[in-house]
PDB file of C-alpha atoms in Angstrom:
ATOM      1  CA  MET A   1       3.849  -5.833 135.100  1.00 93.00           C
ATOM      2  CA  ASN A   2       7.139  -3.938 135.397  1.00 97.00           C
ATOM      3  CA  PHE A   3       7.262  -0.685 137.294  1.00 98.00           C
ATOM      4  CA  ALA A   4      10.208   1.692 137.135  1.00 98.00           C
ATOM      5  CA  VAL A   5      10.510   3.913 140.193  1.00 98.00           C
ATOM      6  CA  LEU A   6      12.752   6.893 139.504  1.00 98.00           C
ATOM      7  CA  GLN A   7      15.414   7.762 142.026  1.00 97.00           C
ATOM      8  CA  PHE A   8      16.769  11.308 142.234  1.00 96.00           C
ATOM      9  CA  PRO A   9      19.239  12.572 144.815  1.00 94.00           C
ATOM     10  CA  ALA A  10      16.993  13.073 147.889  1.00 95.00           C
ATOM     11  CA  SER A  11      14.056  11.029 146.683  1.00 95.00           C
ATOM     12  CA  ASN A  12      12.778   9.399 149.866  1.00 96.00           C
ATOM     13  CA  CYS A  13       9.578   7.561 148.951  1.00 97.00           C
ATOM     14  CA  ASP A  14      11.206   5.488 146.220  1.00 97.00           C
ATOM     15  CA  GLN A  15      11.605   2.378 148.392  1.00 98.00           C
ATOM     16  CA  ASP A  16       8.023   2.727 149.642  1.00 98.00           C
ATOM     17  CA  ALA A  17       6.743   2.766 146.067  1.00 98.00           C
ATOM     18  CA  VAL A  18       8.799  -0.320 145.158  1.00 98.00           C
ATOM     19  CA  HIS A  19       7.529  -2.049 148.309  1.00 98.00           C
ATOM     20  CA  ALA A  20       3.888  -1.239 147.550  1.00 98.00           C
ATOM     21  CA  VAL A  21       4.051  -2.511 143.962  1.00 98.00           C
ATOM     22  CA  ARG A  22       5.770  -5.744 145.031  1.00 98.00           C
ATOM     23  CA  LEU A  23       3.366  -6.236 147.920  1.00 97.00           C
ATOM     24  CA  LEU A  24       0.511  -6.040 145.442  1.00 97.00           C
ATOM     25  CA  GLY A  25       2.077  -8.746 143.299  1.00 97.00           C
ATOM     26  CA  HIS A  26       3.975  -6.966 140.557  1.00 97.00           C
ATOM     27  CA  SER A  27       7.604  -6.250 139.868  1.00 98.00           C
ATOM     28  CA  ALA A  28       9.285  -2.930 140.495  1.00 98.00           C
ATOM     29  CA  ARG A  29      12.818  -1.641 140.260  1.00 97.00           C
ATOM     30  CA  LEU A  30      14.607   1.584 141.008  1.00 98.00           C
ATOM     31  CA  LEU A  31      15.892   3.655 138.130  1.00 98.00           C
ATOM     32  CA  TRP A  32      18.708   6.136 138.813  1.00 97.00           C
ATOM     33  CA  HIS A  33      18.147   9.645 137.448  1.00 96.00           C
ATOM     34  CA  LYS A  34      21.205   9.464 135.210  1.00 96.00           C
ATOM     35  CA  GLU A  35      19.791   6.577 133.190  1.00 96.00           C
ATOM     36  CA  SER A  36      18.696   7.667 129.754  1.00 95.00           C
ATOM     37  CA  SER A  37      16.602   4.600 128.976  1.00 96.00           C
ATOM     38  CA  LEU A  38      13.642   3.108 130.834  1.00 97.00           C
ATOM     39  CA  GLY A  39      14.279  -0.438 129.613  1.00 94.00           C
ATOM     40  CA  ASP A  40      11.409  -2.898 129.957  1.00 95.00           C
ATOM     41  CA  THR A  41       8.867  -0.701 131.721  1.00 97.00           C
ATOM     42  CA  ASP A  42       5.066  -0.725 131.753  1.00 97.00           C
ATOM     43  CA  CYS A  43       4.566   2.136 134.180  1.00 98.00           C
ATOM     44  CA  VAL A  44       6.802   4.847 135.627  1.00 98.00           C
ATOM     45  CA  ILE A  45       6.426   6.089 139.191  1.00 98.00           C
ATOM     46  CA  VAL A  46       7.996   9.453 139.979  1.00 98.00           C
ATOM     47  CA  PRO A  47       8.239   9.155 143.761  1.00 98.00           C
ATOM     48  CA  GLY A  48       8.041  11.592 146.628  1.00 97.00           C
ATOM     49  CA  GLY A  49      10.941  13.236 148.394  1.00 96.00           C
ATOM     50  CA  PHE A  50      12.958  16.382 147.990  1.00 95.00           C
ATOM     51  CA  SER A  51      14.718  15.835 144.679  1.00 93.00           C
ATOM     52  CA  TYR A  52      17.860  17.974 144.429  1.00 91.00           C
ATOM     53  CA  GLY A  53      17.075  19.435 147.835  1.00 91.00           C
ATOM     54  CA  ASP A  54      14.045  21.271 146.432  1.00 92.00           C
ATOM     55  CA  TYR A  55      16.594  23.879 145.294  1.00 92.00           C
ATOM     56  CA  LEU A  56      15.195  26.740 143.214  1.00 93.00           C
ATOM     57  CA  ARG A  57      11.685  25.229 143.187  1.00 94.00           C
ATOM     58  CA  CYS A  58      10.397  21.758 144.042  1.00 94.00           C
ATOM     59  CA  GLY A  59      11.023  19.533 141.033  1.00 94.00           C
ATOM     60  CA  ALA A  60      12.658  22.291 138.975  1.00 94.00           C
ATOM     61  CA  ILE A  61      16.064  20.639 138.659  1.00 93.00           C
ATOM     62  CA  ALA A  62      14.860  17.023 138.483  1.00 93.00           C
ATOM     63  CA  ARG A  63      12.934  17.681 135.299  1.00 92.00           C
ATOM     64  CA  PHE A  64      16.201  18.210 133.396  1.00 92.00           C
ATOM     65  CA  SER A  65      17.757  14.897 134.457  1.00 94.00           C
ATOM     66  CA  PRO A  66      18.454  12.383 131.660  1.00 96.00           C
ATOM     67  CA  VAL A  67      15.821   9.954 132.927  1.00 97.00           C
ATOM     68  CA  MET A  68      13.105  12.602 132.615  1.00 97.00           C
ATOM     69  CA  GLN A  69      13.787  12.954 128.896  1.00 96.00           C
ATOM     70  CA  ALA A  70      13.116   9.208 128.612  1.00 97.00           C
ATOM     71  CA  VAL A  71       9.982   9.564 130.738  1.00 98.00           C
ATOM     72  CA  LYS A  72       8.708  12.343 128.490  1.00 97.00           C
ATOM     73  CA  GLN A  73       9.185  10.170 125.433  1.00 97.00           C
ATOM     74  CA  PHE A  74       7.523   7.234 127.210  1.00 98.00           C
ATOM     75  CA  ALA A  75       4.551   9.453 128.107  1.00 98.00           C
ATOM     76  CA  ASP A  76       4.328  10.887 124.594  1.00 97.00           C
ATOM     77  CA  ASN A  77       4.006   7.311 123.344  1.00 96.00           C
ATOM     78  CA  GLY A  78       1.101   6.648 125.703  1.00 96.00           C
ATOM     79  CA  GLY A  79       3.023   5.024 128.584  1.00 97.00           C
ATOM     80  CA  LEU A  80       1.503   5.300 132.055  1.00 98.00           C
ATOM     81  CA  VAL A  81       3.286   7.712 134.402  1.00 98.00           C
ATOM     82  CA  ILE A  82       2.246   8.608 137.943  1.00 98.00           C
ATOM     83  CA  GLY A  83       3.915  11.258 140.076  1.00 98.00           C
ATOM     84  CA  ILE A  84       3.413  11.180 143.812  1.00 98.00           C
ATOM     85  CA  CYS A  85       4.035  14.280 145.950  1.00 98.00           C
ATOM     86  CA  ASN A  86       7.451  15.548 144.784  1.00 97.00           C
ATOM     87  CA  GLY A  87       6.831  13.410 141.698  1.00 98.00           C
ATOM     88  CA  PHE A  88       3.699  15.471 141.001  1.00 98.00           C
ATOM     89  CA  GLN A  89       5.804  18.633 141.327  1.00 97.00           C
ATOM     90  CA  VAL A  90       8.402  17.202 138.925  1.00 97.00           C
ATOM     91  CA  LEU A  91       5.710  16.371 136.354  1.00 98.00           C
ATOM     92  CA  THR A  92       4.198  19.874 136.469  1.00 98.00           C
ATOM     93  CA  GLU A  93       7.660  21.446 136.188  1.00 96.00           C
ATOM     94  CA  ALA A  94       8.352  19.165 133.222  1.00 96.00           C
ATOM     95  CA  GLY A  95       5.165  20.335 131.546  1.00 96.00           C
ATOM     96  CA  LEU A  96       3.735  16.802 131.511  1.00 98.00           C
ATOM     97  CA  LEU A  97       0.902  18.022 133.723  1.00 98.00           C
ATOM     98  CA  PRO A  98      -0.687  21.486 133.755  1.00 98.00           C
ATOM     99  CA  GLY A  99      -0.524  23.938 136.661  1.00 98.00           C
ATOM    100  CA  ALA A 100       1.925  24.189 139.555  1.00 97.00           C
ATOM    101  CA  LEU A 101       2.242  23.318 143.233  1.00 97.00           C
ATOM    102  CA  ILE A 102       2.911  26.263 145.507  1.00 96.00           C
ATOM    103  CA  ARG A 103       3.502  26.798 149.218  1.00 95.00           C
ATOM    104  CA  ASN A 104       0.711  25.561 151.503  1.00 97.00           C
ATOM    105  CA  ARG A 105      -1.556  28.476 152.348  1.00 95.00           C
ATOM    106  CA  ASP A 106      -0.745  28.273 156.076  1.00 95.00           C
ATOM    107  CA  LEU A 107       3.012  27.958 155.379  1.00 94.00           C
ATOM    108  CA  GLN A 108       3.062  24.761 157.460  1.00 96.00           C
ATOM    109  CA  PHE A 109       4.378  21.369 156.443  1.00 97.00           C
ATOM    110  CA  HIS A 110       1.412  18.994 156.707  1.00 97.00           C
ATOM    111  CA  CYS A 111       2.021  15.392 157.708  1.00 97.00           C
ATOM    112  CA  GLU A 112      -1.347  13.771 158.365  1.00 97.00           C
ATOM    113  CA  ASN A 113      -4.029  11.468 157.065  1.00 97.00           C
ATOM    114  CA  ILE A 114      -6.574  13.100 154.797  1.00 98.00           C
ATOM    115  CA  PHE A 115      -9.648  11.950 152.909  1.00 98.00           C
ATOM    116  CA  LEU A 116      -9.843  11.817 149.152  1.00 98.00           C
ATOM    117  CA  LYS A 117     -12.831  11.806 146.892  1.00 98.00           C
ATOM    118  CA  THR A 118     -12.350  10.302 143.448  1.00 98.00           C
ATOM    119  CA  ALA A 119     -13.784  12.768 140.973  1.00 98.00           C
ATOM    120  CA  THR A 120     -13.929  10.349 138.060  1.00 98.00           C
ATOM    121  CA  ASN A 121     -13.401   6.633 137.465  1.00 98.00           C
ATOM    122  CA  ASP A 122     -12.600   7.377 133.858  1.00 97.00           C
ATOM    123  CA  SER A 123      -8.796   7.065 134.002  1.00 98.00           C
ATOM    124  CA  PRO A 124      -6.156   4.337 134.253  1.00 98.00           C
ATOM    125  CA  PHE A 125      -5.467   5.569 137.791  1.00 98.00           C
ATOM    126  CA  THR A 126      -9.008   5.514 139.188  1.00 98.00           C
ATOM    127  CA  SER A 127     -11.008   2.885 137.283  1.00 98.00           C
ATOM    128  CA  GLN A 128     -10.962   0.270 140.068  1.00 98.00           C
ATOM    129  CA  ILE A 129     -11.747   2.590 142.971  1.00 98.00           C
ATOM    130  CA  PRO A 130     -15.146   1.440 144.262  1.00 97.00           C
ATOM    131  CA  ALA A 131     -17.953   3.906 143.559  1.00 95.00           C
ATOM    132  CA  GLY A 132     -18.430   6.356 146.400  1.00 95.00           C
ATOM    133  CA  LYS A 133     -15.350   5.059 148.247  1.00 97.00           C
ATOM    134  CA  ILE A 134     -13.602   7.786 150.240  1.00 98.00           C
ATOM    135  CA  LEU A 135      -9.888   7.024 150.384  1.00 98.00           C
ATOM    136  CA  ARG A 136      -7.959   7.624 153.569  1.00 98.00           C
ATOM    137  CA  VAL A 137      -4.324   8.276 152.697  1.00 98.00           C
ATOM    138  CA  PRO A 138      -1.482  10.307 154.178  1.00 98.00           C
ATOM    139  CA  ILE A 139      -0.019  13.554 152.930  1.00 98.00           C
ATOM    140  CA  ALA A 140       3.413  14.965 153.813  1.00 98.00           C
ATOM    141  CA  HIS A 141       4.261  18.183 152.053  1.00 97.00           C
ATOM    142  CA  GLY A 142       4.968  21.884 152.455  1.00 97.00           C
ATOM    143  CA  GLU A 143       4.279  22.892 148.863  1.00 97.00           C
ATOM    144  CA  GLY A 144       1.192  21.063 147.723  1.00 97.00           C
ATOM    145  CA  CYS A 145      -1.240  23.854 147.014  1.00 98.00           C
ATOM    146  CA  TYR A 146      -2.407  23.202 143.474  1.00 98.00           C
ATOM    147  CA  PHE A 147      -2.584  26.305 141.315  1.00 97.00           C
ATOM    148  CA  ALA A 148      -3.573  26.829 137.697  1.00 97.00           C
ATOM    149  CA  ASP A 149      -4.818  29.922 135.905  1.00 96.00           C
ATOM    150  CA  GLU A 150      -8.548  30.220 135.205  1.00 96.00           C
ATOM    151  CA  GLU A 151      -8.276  29.041 131.636  1.00 97.00           C
ATOM    152  CA  THR A 152      -6.311  25.915 132.598  1.00 97.00           C
ATOM    153  CA  LEU A 153      -8.712  25.187 135.429  1.00 98.00           C
ATOM    154  CA  ALA A 154     -11.667  25.445 133.055  1.00 98.00           C
ATOM    155  CA  GLN A 155      -9.937  23.014 130.692  1.00 98.00           C
ATOM    156  CA  LEU A 156      -9.242  20.562 133.520  1.00 98.00           C
ATOM    157  CA  LYS A 157     -12.925  20.555 134.383  1.00 98.00           C
ATOM    158  CA  ALA A 158     -14.155  20.399 130.798  1.00 98.00           C
ATOM    159  CA  ASN A 159     -11.890  17.416 130.072  1.00 98.00           C
ATOM    160  CA  ASN A 160     -12.626  15.649 133.348  1.00 98.00           C
ATOM    161  CA  GLN A 161      -8.934  15.784 134.313  1.00 98.00           C
ATOM    162  CA  ILE A 162      -9.431  16.319 138.034  1.00 98.00           C
ATOM    163  CA  LEU A 163      -8.988  12.837 139.528  1.00 98.00           C
ATOM    164  CA  TRP A 164      -8.948  13.369 143.299  1.00 98.00           C
ATOM    165  CA  GLN A 165     -10.121  16.127 145.642  1.00 98.00           C
ATOM    166  CA  TYR A 166      -9.624  16.635 149.363  1.00 98.00           C
ATOM    167  CA  CYS A 167     -12.846  16.025 151.271  1.00 98.00           C
ATOM    168  CA  ASP A 168     -14.124  15.323 154.779  1.00 98.00           C
ATOM    169  CA  ALA A 169     -14.913  11.800 156.039  1.00 97.00           C
ATOM    170  CA  ASN A 170     -18.322  12.008 154.381  1.00 97.00           C
ATOM    171  CA  GLY A 171     -17.028  13.080 151.011  1.00 97.00           C
ATOM    172  CA  ASN A 172     -17.899  16.777 151.251  1.00 98.00           C
ATOM    173  CA  LEU A 173     -15.444  19.094 149.520  1.00 98.00           C
ATOM    174  CA  THR A 174     -15.130  21.584 152.362  1.00 98.00           C
ATOM    175  CA  ASP A 175     -12.528  24.253 152.915  1.00 97.00           C
ATOM    176  CA  THR A 176     -11.595  22.735 156.301  1.00 97.00           C
ATOM    177  CA  ALA A 177     -10.849  19.427 154.594  1.00 98.00           C
ATOM    178  CA  ASN A 178      -8.447  21.178 152.233  1.00 98.00           C
ATOM    179  CA  PRO A 179      -5.019  20.870 153.894  1.00 98.00           C
ATOM    180  CA  ASN A 180      -3.056  23.228 151.670  1.00 98.00           C
ATOM    181  CA  GLY A 181      -5.407  25.688 149.963  1.00 97.00           C
ATOM    182  CA  ALA A 182      -5.422  23.880 146.630  1.00 98.00           C
ATOM    183  CA  LEU A 183      -7.833  25.359 144.074  1.00 97.00           C
ATOM    184  CA  GLN A 184     -11.095  23.401 144.002  1.00 97.00           C
ATOM    185  CA  ASN A 185      -9.640  21.077 146.687  1.00 98.00           C
ATOM    186  CA  ILE A 186      -7.562  19.473 143.918  1.00 98.00           C
ATOM    187  CA  ALA A 187      -5.296  16.694 145.201  1.00 98.00           C
ATOM    188  CA  GLY A 188      -4.529  15.038 141.879  1.00 98.00           C
ATOM    189  CA  ILE A 189      -5.060  15.434 138.153  1.00 98.00           C
ATOM    190  CA  CYS A 190      -4.238  13.745 134.869  1.00 98.00           C
ATOM    191  CA  ASN A 191      -3.198  15.079 131.483  1.00 98.00           C
ATOM    192  CA  GLU A 192      -5.605  15.440 128.589  1.00 98.00           C
ATOM    193  CA  GLN A 193      -4.506  12.091 127.133  1.00 98.00           C
ATOM    194  CA  ARG A 194      -5.200  10.518 130.567  1.00 98.00           C
ATOM    195  CA  ASN A 195      -1.928   8.531 130.692  1.00 98.00           C
ATOM    196  CA  VAL A 196      -0.013  10.836 133.058  1.00 98.00           C
ATOM    197  CA  ALA A 197      -1.276  11.568 136.561  1.00 98.00           C
ATOM    198  CA  GLY A 198       0.025  13.342 139.642  1.00 98.00           C
ATOM    199  CA  LEU A 199      -1.210  13.600 143.200  1.00 98.00           C
ATOM    200  CA  MET A 200       0.101  15.084 146.428  1.00 98.00           C
ATOM    201  CA  PRO A 201      -1.151  12.311 148.779  1.00 98.00           C
ATOM    202  CA  HIS A 202       0.843   9.094 149.198  1.00 98.00           C
ATOM    203  CA  PRO A 203      -1.116   5.996 148.115  1.00 98.00           C
ATOM    204  CA  GLU A 204       2.084   3.914 148.389  1.00 98.00           C
ATOM    205  CA  ARG A 205       2.117   4.556 152.137  1.00 98.00           C
ATOM    206  CA  ALA A 206      -1.382   3.173 152.516  1.00 98.00           C
ATOM    207  CA  CYS A 207      -1.382  -0.239 150.882  1.00 97.00           C
ATOM    208  CA  GLU A 208      -1.545  -2.526 153.933  1.00 97.00           C
ATOM    209  CA  PRO A 209      -3.677  -2.521 157.102  1.00 95.00           C
ATOM    210  CA  LEU A 210      -0.520  -2.473 159.240  1.00 95.00           C
ATOM    211  CA  LEU A 211       0.047   1.100 158.071  1.00 94.00           C
ATOM    212  CA  GLY A 212      -3.404   2.201 159.160  1.00 94.00           C
ATOM    213  CA  SER A 213      -5.076   2.104 155.770  1.00 97.00           C
ATOM    214  CA  ASP A 214      -4.922   0.069 152.608  1.00 98.00           C
ATOM    215  CA  ASP A 215      -7.043   2.463 150.557  1.00 98.00           C
ATOM    216  CA  GLY A 216      -4.056   3.469 148.454  1.00 98.00           C
ATOM    217  CA  LYS A 217      -4.043   0.040 146.818  1.00 98.00           C
ATOM    218  CA  TRP A 218      -7.106   0.976 144.754  1.00 98.00           C
ATOM    219  CA  ILE A 219      -4.993   3.434 142.796  1.00 98.00           C
ATOM    220  CA  PHE A 220      -2.383   0.748 142.104  1.00 98.00           C
ATOM    221  CA  GLU A 221      -5.098  -1.818 141.274  1.00 98.00           C
ATOM    222  CA  SER A 222      -6.454   0.661 138.736  1.00 98.00           C
ATOM    223  CA  ILE A 223      -3.021   0.932 137.105  1.00 98.00           C
ATOM    224  CA  PHE A 224      -2.631  -2.879 137.066  1.00 98.00           C
ATOM    225  CA  ALA A 225      -6.052  -3.231 135.411  1.00 97.00           C
ATOM    226  CA  ALA A 226      -5.197  -0.591 132.795  1.00 97.00           C
ATOM    227  CA  LEU A 227      -1.893  -2.307 132.000  1.00 97.00           C
ATOM    228  CA  LYS A 228      -3.626  -5.689 131.771  1.00 95.00           C
ATOM    229  CA  ASN A 229      -6.165  -4.287 129.300  1.00 92.00           C
ATOM    230  CA  LYS A 230      -3.360  -2.739 127.301  1.00 89.00           C
ATOM    231  CA  THR A 231      -1.464  -6.042 127.125  1.00 86.00           C
ATOM    232  CA  ALA A 232      -4.636  -7.899 126.151  1.00 88.00           C
ATOM    233  CA  ALA A 233      -5.377  -5.336 123.447  1.00 87.00           C
ATOM    234  CA  ALA A 234      -1.825  -5.580 122.106  1.00 84.00           C
ATOM    235  CA  ALA A 235      -2.077  -9.387 121.930  1.00 82.00           C
ATOM    236  CA  VAL A 236      -5.198  -9.306 119.740  1.00 75.00           C
TER     237      VAL A 236
ATOM    238  CA  MET B   1      29.533  41.638 134.045  1.00 92.00           C
ATOM    239  CA  LYS B   2      26.664  40.430 136.160  1.00 95.00           C
ATOM    240  CA  ALA B   3      23.147  39.303 135.360  1.00 97.00           C
ATOM    241  CA  LYS B   4      20.545  40.123 137.970  1.00 98.00           C
ATOM    242  CA  ILE B   5      17.273  38.282 137.849  1.00 98.00           C
ATOM    243  CA  ILE B   6      14.356  39.134 140.069  1.00 98.00           C
ATOM    244  CA  ILE B   7      11.577  36.576 140.258  1.00 97.00           C
ATOM    245  CA  THR B   8       8.191  37.491 141.713  1.00 96.00           C
ATOM    246  CA  PRO B   9       4.940  35.564 142.119  1.00 95.00           C
ATOM    247  CA  LYS B  10       2.319  36.401 139.516  1.00 95.00           C
ATOM    248  CA  LYS B  11      -0.443  38.650 140.806  1.00 90.00           C
ATOM    249  CA  ALA B  12      -3.091  35.936 140.384  1.00 88.00           C
ATOM    250  CA  VAL B  13      -1.116  33.501 142.563  1.00 93.00           C
ATOM    251  CA  VAL B  14      -1.797  33.533 146.279  1.00 90.00           C
ATOM    252  CA  ASP B  15       1.453  34.377 148.078  1.00 92.00           C
ATOM    253  CA  PRO B  16       1.040  33.162 151.670  1.00 92.00           C
ATOM    254  CA  GLN B  17       4.521  34.385 152.635  1.00 92.00           C
ATOM    255  CA  GLY B  18       3.735  37.876 151.382  1.00 94.00           C
ATOM    256  CA  ILE B  19       0.410  37.926 153.236  1.00 94.00           C
ATOM    257  CA  THR B  20       2.059  36.766 156.484  1.00 94.00           C
ATOM    258  CA  VAL B  21       4.834  39.363 156.244  1.00 96.00           C
ATOM    259  CA  LYS B  22       2.287  42.083 155.469  1.00 96.00           C
ATOM    260  CA  LYS B  23       0.371  41.130 158.609  1.00 95.00           C
ATOM    261  CA  ALA B  24       3.589  41.174 160.655  1.00 96.00           C
ATOM    262  CA  LEU B  25       4.490  44.634 159.347  1.00 97.00           C
ATOM    263  CA  GLU B  26       1.034  45.919 160.245  1.00 96.00           C
ATOM    264  CA  HIS B  27       1.301  44.312 163.668  1.00 95.00           C
ATOM    265  CA  MET B  28       4.611  46.113 164.216  1.00 96.00           C
ATOM    266  CA  GLY B  29       2.915  49.413 163.475  1.00 96.00           C
ATOM    267  CA  TYR B  30       4.173  50.088 159.960  1.00 96.00           C
ATOM    268  CA  THR B  31       1.336  51.795 158.180  1.00 92.00           C
ATOM    269  CA  GLY B  32       0.585  52.227 154.521  1.00 94.00           C
ATOM    270  CA  VAL B  33       1.649  48.730 153.444  1.00 96.00           C
ATOM    271  CA  ALA B  34      -0.758  47.790 150.674  1.00 95.00           C
ATOM    272  CA  GLY B  35       0.869  44.510 149.675  1.00 94.00           C
ATOM    273  CA  VAL B  36       3.974  42.363 150.093  1.00 95.00           C
ATOM    274  CA  HIS B  37       5.219  39.987 147.396  1.00 94.00           C
ATOM    275  CA  ILE B  38       8.068  37.644 148.164  1.00 95.00           C
ATOM    276  CA  GLY B  39      10.187  36.316 145.349  1.00 96.00           C
ATOM    277  CA  LYS B  40      13.777  35.398 144.587  1.00 96.00           C
ATOM    278  CA  TYR B  41      16.895  37.234 143.524  1.00 98.00           C
ATOM    279  CA  ILE B  42      19.473  35.422 141.423  1.00 97.00           C
ATOM    280  CA  GLU B  43      22.852  36.880 140.526  1.00 97.00           C
ATOM    281  CA  ILE B  44      24.883  35.297 137.762  1.00 97.00           C
ATOM    282  CA  ASP B  45      28.523  36.218 137.168  1.00 97.00           C
ATOM    283  CA  LEU B  46      29.298  36.350 133.467  1.00 96.00           C
ATOM    284  CA  ALA B  47      32.700  35.391 132.119  1.00 95.00           C
ATOM    285  CA  PRO B  48      34.883  38.321 130.994  1.00 94.00           C
ATOM    286  CA  GLY B  49      34.368  39.224 127.358  1.00 92.00           C
ATOM    287  CA  THR B  50      30.801  37.907 127.226  1.00 93.00           C
ATOM    288  CA  ASP B  51      28.712  39.649 124.598  1.00 95.00           C
ATOM    289  CA  LYS B  52      25.856  41.424 126.350  1.00 95.00           C
ATOM    290  CA  ALA B  53      23.254  40.829 123.637  1.00 95.00           C
ATOM    291  CA  VAL B  54      24.119  37.132 123.408  1.00 96.00           C
ATOM    292  CA  ALA B  55      23.991  36.781 127.200  1.00 96.00           C
ATOM    293  CA  GLN B  56      20.656  38.607 127.308  1.00 96.00           C
ATOM    294  CA  LYS B  57      19.128  36.163 124.848  1.00 97.00           C
ATOM    295  CA  ALA B  58      20.564  33.069 126.542  1.00 97.00           C
ATOM    296  CA  LEU B  59      19.562  34.186 130.032  1.00 97.00           C
ATOM    297  CA  ASN B  60      16.036  35.050 128.936  1.00 97.00           C
ATOM    298  CA  ASP B  61      15.789  31.512 127.662  1.00 97.00           C
ATOM    299  CA  ALA B  62      17.219  30.115 130.917  1.00 97.00           C
ATOM    300  CA  ALA B  63      14.946  32.306 133.025  1.00 97.00           C
ATOM    301  CA  PHE B  64      11.906  31.039 131.164  1.00 95.00           C
ATOM    302  CA  LYS B  65      12.927  27.369 131.199  1.00 94.00           C
ATOM    303  CA  LEU B  66      14.601  26.938 134.570  1.00 96.00           C
ATOM    304  CA  LEU B  67      15.100  29.969 136.772  1.00 97.00           C
ATOM    305  CA  SER B  68      11.398  30.862 136.911  1.00 97.00           C
ATOM    306  CA  ASN B  69       8.216  28.865 136.471  1.00 96.00           C
ATOM    307  CA  PRO B  70       6.083  30.886 134.022  1.00 95.00           C
ATOM    308  CA  VAL B  71       2.916  29.265 135.404  1.00 95.00           C
ATOM    309  CA  ILE B  72       3.296  31.026 138.742  1.00 96.00           C
ATOM    310  CA  GLU B  73       6.139  33.544 138.423  1.00 97.00           C
ATOM    311  CA  ASP B  74       7.271  36.602 136.474  1.00 97.00           C
ATOM    312  CA  TYR B  75      10.912  37.605 136.117  1.00 97.00           C
ATOM    313  CA  ASN B  76      12.915  40.669 135.324  1.00 97.00           C
ATOM    314  CA  LEU B  77      16.410  40.339 133.889  1.00 97.00           C
ATOM    315  CA  GLU B  78      19.074  43.014 133.945  1.00 96.00           C
ATOM    316  CA  ILE B  79      22.674  42.766 132.829  1.00 95.00           C
ATOM    317  CA  GLU B  80      25.161  45.280 134.078  1.00 90.00           C
TER     318      GLU B  80
END
């Protein structure tokens, strides 16, 4: 499978994402933000970092880059897109995902390991996560507090679009386990069509035991499985 | 001619900066502060001879698409 990892000025998790995909046995390449075509791509990763210096708002400028127009088209045609951290912010700014990410409620930048509960296995990004498995993955952000108005939040719930929520080690969705004040402990969501997802935590930084956890690989394994099914379906 | 755009967080959005500053003001002894909302101020210099109505329309569009995020922010645009 071919992964395209976008690279904006001041992306800084792009190499990590490429490393994680390759480590797990697939091919990945960096794609500069000025490119207007995705080429041969099965899945797009919008990586973490501080694209365009987080000027104006996180992700606000990146969404207008040429590559994002191609990503939008790719997503509209059903292509799989995942935004991690700043990538999540870019996707909400671009309107590919609902809601917004605002300043952490305590105004602090949080760089720590957190626990994630998978709210549904019904998505290309969560299907392979073992039932009941609590993922231990790092976060590193100052503006990761998920916000959406009541109507949007109700839609997210009704359509089962909440994919991951912050929890304690036992899987309880407590307020203490919520690092940034996100509504409903939301750490990641998908769009209504379920082919675009975003999350604040960094699964790409937790794909090998050397890094303290390899729980993040389950998210990538889910994507690989979805792409495999897609290829098999296309071949029939 | 200048365009002045003031961007403020929507009322429904928690504004941790505003809350912290409100607490600081209270701590300093300033009374009667019912709320603090922290936003952004953007000033845009318009080229000489720009038509005000045309600029108003274009900047409203820009404020909606780029300068503010309508999910979390409101804006007020003035050209003078």
